[in-house]
């Protein structure tokens, strides 16, 4: 990968946090619609992101 396109740790962490927050919003909508399978999938994805963000405090 070209050096000018590489993300810094701060940028990468920011992207992961944005993704986590987006999934959280979708999760709330899925719970309101009783979309059980979708809720399970979203929670699994959120667990994966939490592992990547373990040293970072999530909002």
GROMACS .gro file of C-alpha atoms in nm:
model
   59
    1UNK     CA    1   0.000   0.000   0.000
    2UNK     CA    2   0.128   0.346  -0.085
    3UNK     CA    3   0.245   0.546   0.219
    4UNK     CA    4   0.034   0.851   0.132
    5UNK     CA    5  -0.284   0.640   0.158
    6UNK     CA    6  -0.204   0.467   0.487
    7UNK     CA    7  -0.424   0.553   0.784
    8UNK     CA    8  -0.281   0.667   1.113
    9UNK     CA    9  -0.381   0.478   1.427
   10UNK     CA   10  -0.601   0.771   1.526
   11UNK     CA   11  -0.780   0.771   1.188
   12UNK     CA   12  -0.830   0.394   1.200
   13UNK     CA   13  -0.965   0.409   1.555
   14UNK     CA   14  -1.199   0.691   1.451
   15UNK     CA   15  -1.331   0.481   1.164
   16UNK     CA   16  -1.393   0.186   1.396
   17UNK     CA   17  -1.577   0.408   1.646
   18UNK     CA   18  -1.790   0.554   1.366
   19UNK     CA   19  -1.877   0.202   1.252
   20UNK     CA   20  -1.963   0.098   1.608
   21UNK     CA   21  -2.194   0.398   1.650
   22UNK     CA   22  -2.359   0.330   1.314
   23UNK     CA   23  -2.422  -0.032   1.414
   24UNK     CA   24  -2.565   0.087   1.746
   25UNK     CA   25  -2.820   0.306   1.564
   26UNK     CA   26  -2.913   0.019   1.333
   27UNK     CA   27  -2.939  -0.216   1.632
   28UNK     CA   28  -3.195   0.009   1.800
   29UNK     CA   29  -3.406   0.017   1.483
   30UNK     CA   30  -3.381  -0.362   1.447
   31UNK     CA   31  -3.486  -0.412   1.811
   32UNK     CA   32  -3.787  -0.183   1.758
   33UNK     CA   33  -3.890  -0.398   1.461
   34UNK     CA   34  -3.830  -0.724   1.650
   35UNK     CA   35  -3.582  -0.836   1.384
   36UNK     CA   36  -3.430  -1.108   1.600
   37UNK     CA   37  -3.182  -1.251   1.347
   38UNK     CA   38  -3.066  -0.905   1.244
   39UNK     CA   39  -3.015  -0.809   1.609
   40UNK     CA   40  -2.798  -1.119   1.659
   41UNK     CA   41  -2.585  -1.037   1.356
   42UNK     CA   42  -2.539  -0.675   1.460
   43UNK     CA   43  -2.443  -0.774   1.815
   44UNK     CA   44  -2.183  -1.016   1.676
   45UNK     CA   45  -2.034  -0.739   1.461
   46UNK     CA   46  -2.031  -0.504   1.760
   47UNK     CA   47  -1.845  -0.765   1.969
   48UNK     CA   48  -1.583  -0.789   1.697
   49UNK     CA   49  -1.541  -0.410   1.691
   50UNK     CA   50  -1.521  -0.400   2.072
   51UNK     CA   51  -1.228  -0.642   2.058
   52UNK     CA   52  -1.047  -0.419   1.811
   53UNK     CA   53  -1.121  -0.113   2.026
   54UNK     CA   54  -1.049  -0.276   2.364
   55UNK     CA   55  -0.790  -0.020   2.476
   56UNK     CA   56  -1.014   0.268   2.359
   57UNK     CA   57  -1.308   0.397   2.564
   58UNK     CA   58  -1.632   0.382   2.363
   59UNK     CA   59  -1.892   0.655   2.405
   0.00000   0.00000   0.00000
